[in-house]
C-alpha cells in the first residue's frame, strides 16, 4: 500500500510511504518550515511529494491531529478529508505527539515526553512508553503547560524529551537525568503507528483513528481564554 502522510501541527510535513508486509519505504518527503502559511503551501507540497514518489493516487491517507495551532491543524485535516473523499480512500488520524514518541522509542527511549510548541511560552506534552515495536502506550494524556511546570514534573519523573527541534525550550535539557532526542514526524513512523492501530482494532480493541483535531485551548484569535456565551 502507498500512504500519503500529512502533519501540520507546527510546520508542514508531507510524505509518501510504501508498506509491504511489515517493510516500510519512504518514497518522498516534502516540508516547509513555515508555521503560518499552511493553506497556501500544503497543496503544492502534496503534489510535489506524490510526483516524486511516482504515485498518482495513494491507497490511504494518514494525518496528524495535533495538538497544534488552530489554523494549521484545520488546514491539514480539511485537506486530508477532502482528498480522501475525492479519491475514495480511507483517512486515519493520529496524535502528532504519539508519532514523535514512537520516533524516540525507535532510538531506545523507554519513557518519552514528546513536545510540540504551543506558543505563548507554553508547550504541548504527554508521557508515553513503547508498546511493541511499532506502537506506544499513553501514560499521561496530552496537556498544555509552561516549561517550568514541565521541568518540575521531569525532576520528579525523568524521561527522554522528544521534539522536532533542539531549540524548543532548551532550558528543559538542564533538568537532571533528562536528555533530548530530536526526531521527525516521518512518513514511516506515521504509517507504522497507524498499521499497528489497525491491527489492534481488528483484534477487538477500542481505539480511535478519527480525524478530529486535538485542540487543548481556544484559537489564538480568542486569546486562548474562555469566551462569554453569545
mmCIF file of C-alpha atoms in Angstrom:
data_model
loop_
_atom_site.group_PDB
_atom_site.id
_atom_site.type_symbol
_atom_site.label_atom_id
_atom_site.label_comp_id
_atom_site.label_asym_id
_atom_site.label_seq_id
_atom_site.Cartn_x
_atom_site.Cartn_y
_atom_site.Cartn_z
ATOM 1 C CA UNK A 1 0.000 0.000 0.000
ATOM 2 C CA UNK A 2 1.031 3.563 -0.660
ATOM 3 C CA UNK A 3 0.147 6.057 2.067
ATOM 4 C CA UNK A 4 0.075 9.831 1.844
ATOM 5 C CA UNK A 5 1.032 11.332 5.221
ATOM 6 C CA UNK A 6 0.268 14.893 6.312
ATOM 7 C CA UNK A 7 1.112 16.727 9.514
ATOM 8 C CA UNK A 8 0.519 20.439 10.080
ATOM 9 C CA UNK A 9 0.670 20.571 13.871
ATOM 10 C CA UNK A 10 3.580 23.047 13.676
ATOM 11 C CA UNK A 11 5.375 23.244 10.340
ATOM 12 C CA UNK A 12 4.229 21.295 7.272
ATOM 13 C CA UNK A 13 5.447 17.720 6.760
ATOM 14 C CA UNK A 14 4.108 15.730 3.807
ATOM 15 C CA UNK A 15 5.322 12.314 2.739
ATOM 16 C CA UNK A 16 4.589 9.172 0.794
ATOM 17 C CA UNK A 17 5.361 5.790 2.361
ATOM 18 C CA UNK A 18 5.097 2.324 0.829
ATOM 19 C CA UNK A 19 4.122 -0.548 3.133
ATOM 20 C CA UNK A 20 4.577 -4.180 2.151
ATOM 21 C CA UNK A 21 4.245 -6.992 4.708
ATOM 22 C CA UNK A 22 5.882 -5.067 7.547
ATOM 23 C CA UNK A 23 8.535 -3.425 5.356
ATOM 24 C CA UNK A 24 8.332 0.360 5.069
ATOM 25 C CA UNK A 25 9.945 2.602 2.465
ATOM 26 C CA UNK A 26 9.832 6.391 2.407
ATOM 27 C CA UNK A 27 9.182 7.281 -1.224
ATOM 28 C CA UNK A 28 9.048 11.060 -0.857
ATOM 29 C CA UNK A 29 9.231 13.852 1.696
ATOM 30 C CA UNK A 30 8.234 17.488 1.189
ATOM 31 C CA UNK A 31 8.403 20.012 4.019
ATOM 32 C CA UNK A 32 8.074 23.689 4.803
ATOM 33 C CA UNK A 33 9.411 25.449 7.897
ATOM 34 C CA UNK A 34 6.563 27.945 7.791
ATOM 35 C CA UNK A 35 4.246 27.898 10.791
ATOM 36 C CA UNK A 36 1.687 30.336 9.345
ATOM 37 C CA UNK A 37 1.167 29.553 5.632
ATOM 38 C CA UNK A 38 -0.325 26.077 5.769
ATOM 39 C CA UNK A 39 -3.268 26.816 3.480
ATOM 40 C CA UNK A 40 -1.057 28.293 0.756
ATOM 41 C CA UNK A 41 1.774 25.760 0.851
ATOM 42 C CA UNK A 42 0.165 22.436 1.732
ATOM 43 C CA UNK A 43 -1.401 21.503 -1.625
ATOM 44 C CA UNK A 44 1.771 22.243 -3.665
ATOM 45 C CA UNK A 45 3.794 20.134 -1.216
ATOM 46 C CA UNK A 46 1.343 17.236 -1.585
ATOM 47 C CA UNK A 47 1.579 17.456 -5.378
ATOM 48 C CA UNK A 48 5.383 17.526 -5.179
ATOM 49 C CA UNK A 49 5.554 14.512 -2.866
ATOM 50 C CA UNK A 50 3.210 12.411 -4.998
ATOM 51 C CA UNK A 51 5.109 13.326 -8.167
ATOM 52 C CA UNK A 52 8.460 12.478 -6.564
ATOM 53 C CA UNK A 53 7.073 9.120 -5.406
ATOM 54 C CA UNK A 54 5.520 8.428 -8.837
ATOM 55 C CA UNK A 55 2.213 7.791 -7.089
ATOM 56 C CA UNK A 56 -0.881 9.136 -8.848
ATOM 57 C CA UNK A 57 -3.272 8.268 -6.017
ATOM 58 C CA UNK A 58 -2.459 6.805 -2.587
ATOM 59 C CA UNK A 59 -4.299 3.853 -1.103
ATOM 60 C CA UNK A 60 -4.882 5.682 2.195
ATOM 61 C CA UNK A 61 -4.091 8.940 3.984
ATOM 62 C CA UNK A 62 -2.643 9.381 7.478
ATOM 63 C CA UNK A 63 -2.968 12.819 9.073
ATOM 64 C CA UNK A 64 -1.666 14.261 12.314
ATOM 65 C CA UNK A 65 -4.400 15.503 14.649
ATOM 66 C CA UNK A 66 -2.129 17.642 16.832
ATOM 67 C CA UNK A 67 -2.197 19.202 19.292
ATOM 68 C CA UNK A 68 -1.209 22.353 17.483
ATOM 69 C CA UNK A 69 -2.308 25.785 16.335
ATOM 70 C CA UNK A 70 -5.949 26.014 15.277
ATOM 71 C CA UNK A 71 -5.376 27.308 11.740
ATOM 72 C CA UNK A 72 -2.546 24.939 10.861
ATOM 73 C CA UNK A 73 -4.337 21.837 12.125
ATOM 74 C CA UNK A 74 -7.552 22.801 10.368
ATOM 75 C CA UNK A 75 -5.744 23.205 7.035
ATOM 76 C CA UNK A 76 -4.142 19.769 7.273
ATOM 77 C CA UNK A 77 -7.236 17.929 8.441
ATOM 78 C CA UNK A 78 -9.636 19.529 5.972
ATOM 79 C CA UNK A 79 -7.220 18.829 3.125
ATOM 80 C CA UNK A 80 -6.799 15.195 4.179
ATOM 81 C CA UNK A 81 -10.552 14.631 4.432
ATOM 82 C CA UNK A 82 -11.229 16.342 1.103
ATOM 83 C CA UNK A 83 -8.604 14.305 -0.746
ATOM 84 C CA UNK A 84 -9.824 11.079 0.865
ATOM 85 C CA UNK A 85 -13.346 11.755 -0.345
ATOM 86 C CA UNK A 86 -12.192 12.755 -3.840
ATOM 87 C CA UNK A 87 -10.027 9.629 -4.170
ATOM 88 C CA UNK A 88 -12.453 7.380 -2.265
ATOM 89 C CA UNK A 89 -9.709 6.150 0.074
ATOM 90 C CA UNK A 90 -9.673 5.864 3.887
ATOM 91 C CA UNK A 91 -8.184 8.600 6.059
ATOM 92 C CA UNK A 92 -6.764 7.888 9.526
ATOM 93 C CA UNK A 93 -5.906 10.349 12.293
ATOM 94 C CA UNK A 94 -3.004 10.047 14.737
ATOM 95 C CA UNK A 95 -1.792 12.244 17.567
ATOM 96 C CA UNK A 96 1.297 14.105 16.386
ATOM 97 C CA UNK A 97 2.776 13.739 19.871
ATOM 98 C CA UNK A 98 2.445 9.957 19.681
ATOM 99 C CA UNK A 99 4.263 9.907 16.335
ATOM 100 C CA UNK A 100 7.148 11.870 17.892
ATOM 101 C CA UNK A 101 7.103 9.458 20.825
ATOM 102 C CA UNK A 102 7.387 6.434 18.541
ATOM 103 C CA UNK A 103 10.321 8.022 16.735
ATOM 104 C CA UNK A 104 12.108 8.469 20.083
ATOM 105 C CA UNK A 105 11.257 4.918 21.136
ATOM 106 C CA UNK A 106 12.984 3.719 17.964
ATOM 107 C CA UNK A 107 16.186 5.187 19.395
ATOM 108 C CA UNK A 108 15.877 3.247 22.616
ATOM 109 C CA UNK A 109 13.856 5.597 24.835
ATOM 110 C CA UNK A 110 11.878 3.678 27.457
ATOM 111 C CA UNK A 111 9.846 6.618 28.752
ATOM 112 C CA UNK A 112 9.185 9.566 26.456
ATOM 113 C CA UNK A 113 7.759 13.050 26.848
ATOM 114 C CA UNK A 114 7.164 14.383 23.316
ATOM 115 C CA UNK A 115 6.876 18.150 22.933
ATOM 116 C CA UNK A 116 5.217 20.494 20.451
ATOM 117 C CA UNK A 117 5.477 24.271 20.651
ATOM 118 C CA UNK A 118 2.200 25.761 21.896
ATOM 119 C CA UNK A 119 3.478 29.355 21.578
ATOM 120 C CA UNK A 120 2.891 31.928 24.341
ATOM 121 C CA UNK A 121 5.816 30.360 26.236
ATOM 122 C CA UNK A 122 3.959 27.051 26.578
ATOM 123 C CA UNK A 123 4.343 23.500 25.273
ATOM 124 C CA UNK A 124 2.042 20.638 24.430
ATOM 125 C CA UNK A 125 3.323 17.484 26.130
ATOM 126 C CA UNK A 126 2.311 13.965 27.107
ATOM 127 C CA UNK A 127 4.070 10.895 28.538
ATOM 128 C CA UNK A 128 4.436 7.613 26.636
ATOM 129 C CA UNK A 129 6.113 4.227 26.810
ATOM 130 C CA UNK A 130 6.969 1.916 23.896
ATOM 131 C CA UNK A 131 4.493 -0.875 23.313
ATOM 132 C CA UNK A 132 5.868 -3.485 20.946
ATOM 133 C CA UNK A 133 7.999 -2.408 18.025
ATOM 134 C CA UNK A 134 5.523 -0.087 16.298
ATOM 135 C CA UNK A 135 3.289 1.431 18.955
ATOM 136 C CA UNK A 136 3.260 3.486 22.154
ATOM 137 C CA UNK A 137 1.142 3.434 25.298
ATOM 138 C CA UNK A 138 -0.134 6.671 26.831
ATOM 139 C CA UNK A 139 0.935 7.154 30.452
ATOM 140 C CA UNK A 140 -0.182 10.783 30.825
ATOM 141 C CA UNK A 141 -2.661 12.433 28.468
ATOM 142 C CA UNK A 142 -1.664 15.460 26.390
ATOM 143 C CA UNK A 143 -1.828 18.841 28.073
ATOM 144 C CA UNK A 144 -0.577 22.392 27.653
ATOM 145 C CA UNK A 145 1.844 23.733 30.267
ATOM 146 C CA UNK A 146 4.628 26.185 30.997
ATOM 147 C CA UNK A 147 8.190 24.908 30.552
ATOM 148 C CA UNK A 148 8.977 25.444 34.241
ATOM 149 C CA UNK A 149 5.946 23.344 35.197
ATOM 150 C CA UNK A 150 7.152 20.575 32.909
ATOM 151 C CA UNK A 151 10.648 20.885 34.379
ATOM 152 C CA UNK A 152 9.249 20.251 37.862
ATOM 153 C CA UNK A 153 7.478 17.134 36.606
ATOM 154 C CA UNK A 154 10.631 15.885 34.900
ATOM 155 C CA UNK A 155 12.630 16.445 38.094
ATOM 156 C CA UNK A 156 10.308 14.005 39.865
ATOM 157 C CA UNK A 157 9.854 11.642 36.919
ATOM 158 C CA UNK A 158 12.738 11.816 34.394
ATOM 159 C CA UNK A 159 12.120 10.874 30.771
ATOM 160 C CA UNK A 160 13.542 11.362 27.301
ATOM 161 C CA UNK A 161 12.277 14.544 25.666
ATOM 162 C CA UNK A 162 11.283 14.161 22.007
ATOM 163 C CA UNK A 163 10.887 17.224 19.824
ATOM 164 C CA UNK A 164 11.440 18.177 16.207
ATOM 165 C CA UNK A 165 13.789 20.995 17.267
ATOM 166 C CA UNK A 166 16.698 21.200 19.689
ATOM 167 C CA UNK A 167 15.819 24.862 20.239
ATOM 168 C CA UNK A 168 12.384 24.247 21.745
ATOM 169 C CA UNK A 169 12.876 25.494 25.313
ATOM 170 C CA UNK A 170 16.486 24.297 25.679
ATOM 171 C CA UNK A 171 16.337 25.046 29.417
ATOM 172 C CA UNK A 172 14.471 21.756 29.771
ATOM 173 C CA UNK A 173 17.720 19.975 28.852
ATOM 174 C CA UNK A 174 19.224 21.220 32.114
ATOM 175 C CA UNK A 175 16.922 19.044 34.201
ATOM 176 C CA UNK A 176 18.901 16.254 35.832
ATOM 177 C CA UNK A 177 18.631 12.789 34.219
ATOM 178 C CA UNK A 178 16.748 14.259 31.247
ATOM 179 C CA UNK A 179 18.043 14.261 27.682
ATOM 180 C CA UNK A 180 16.508 15.190 24.355
ATOM 181 C CA UNK A 181 16.012 13.283 21.129
ATOM 182 C CA UNK A 182 15.497 15.456 18.054
ATOM 183 C CA UNK A 183 13.123 13.427 15.891
ATOM 184 C CA UNK A 184 10.880 13.966 12.895
ATOM 185 C CA UNK A 185 7.226 13.378 12.079
ATOM 186 C CA UNK A 186 8.380 10.950 9.429
ATOM 187 C CA UNK A 187 6.063 9.178 6.954
ATOM 188 C CA UNK A 188 7.443 5.796 8.034
ATOM 189 C CA UNK A 189 6.716 6.428 11.724
ATOM 190 C CA UNK A 190 3.164 7.564 10.920
ATOM 191 C CA UNK A 191 2.432 4.514 8.772
ATOM 192 C CA UNK A 192 3.952 2.051 11.246
ATOM 193 C CA UNK A 193 1.831 3.508 14.028
ATOM 194 C CA UNK A 194 -1.403 3.546 12.034
ATOM 195 C CA UNK A 195 -0.926 -0.048 10.850
ATOM 196 C CA UNK A 196 -0.311 -1.131 14.442
ATOM 197 C CA UNK A 197 -3.524 0.605 15.499
ATOM 198 C CA UNK A 198 -5.456 -1.008 12.640
ATOM 199 C CA UNK A 199 -4.215 -4.432 13.738
ATOM 200 C CA UNK A 200 -5.302 -3.720 17.299
ATOM 201 C CA UNK A 201 -8.730 -2.645 16.075
ATOM 202 C CA UNK A 202 -9.012 -5.884 14.112
ATOM 203 C CA UNK A 203 -8.172 -7.745 17.336
ATOM 204 C CA UNK A 204 -11.137 -6.120 19.077
ATOM 205 C CA UNK A 205 -9.512 -3.250 20.981
ATOM 206 C CA UNK A 206 -11.369 0.028 21.334
ATOM 207 C CA UNK A 207 -9.221 2.647 19.622
ATOM 208 C CA UNK A 208 -9.912 5.758 17.608
ATOM 209 C CA UNK A 209 -8.357 6.739 14.298
ATOM 210 C CA UNK A 210 -10.776 9.616 13.814
ATOM 211 C CA UNK A 211 -9.547 12.881 12.318
ATOM 212 C CA UNK A 212 -10.941 15.225 14.936
ATOM 213 C CA UNK A 213 -8.344 17.875 15.829
ATOM 214 C CA UNK A 214 -6.825 17.816 19.281
ATOM 215 C CA UNK A 215 -7.275 21.415 20.445
ATOM 216 C CA UNK A 216 -6.122 21.920 24.019
ATOM 217 C CA UNK A 217 -7.108 25.583 24.195
ATOM 218 C CA UNK A 218 -9.072 28.180 22.286
ATOM 219 C CA UNK A 219 -7.764 29.585 18.968
ATOM 220 C CA UNK A 220 -5.229 32.441 19.082
ATOM 221 C CA UNK A 221 -7.890 34.813 17.729
ATOM 222 C CA UNK A 222 -9.700 34.414 21.079
ATOM 223 C CA UNK A 223 -6.588 34.902 23.172
ATOM 224 C CA UNK A 224 -6.714 31.323 24.427
ATOM 225 C CA UNK A 225 -9.134 32.210 27.230
ATOM 226 C CA UNK A 226 -12.740 31.127 27.780
ATOM 227 C CA UNK A 227 -15.205 33.334 25.897
ATOM 228 C CA UNK A 228 -18.557 34.516 27.250
ATOM 229 C CA UNK A 229 -21.665 32.824 25.927
ATOM 230 C CA UNK A 230 -23.240 34.572 22.965
#
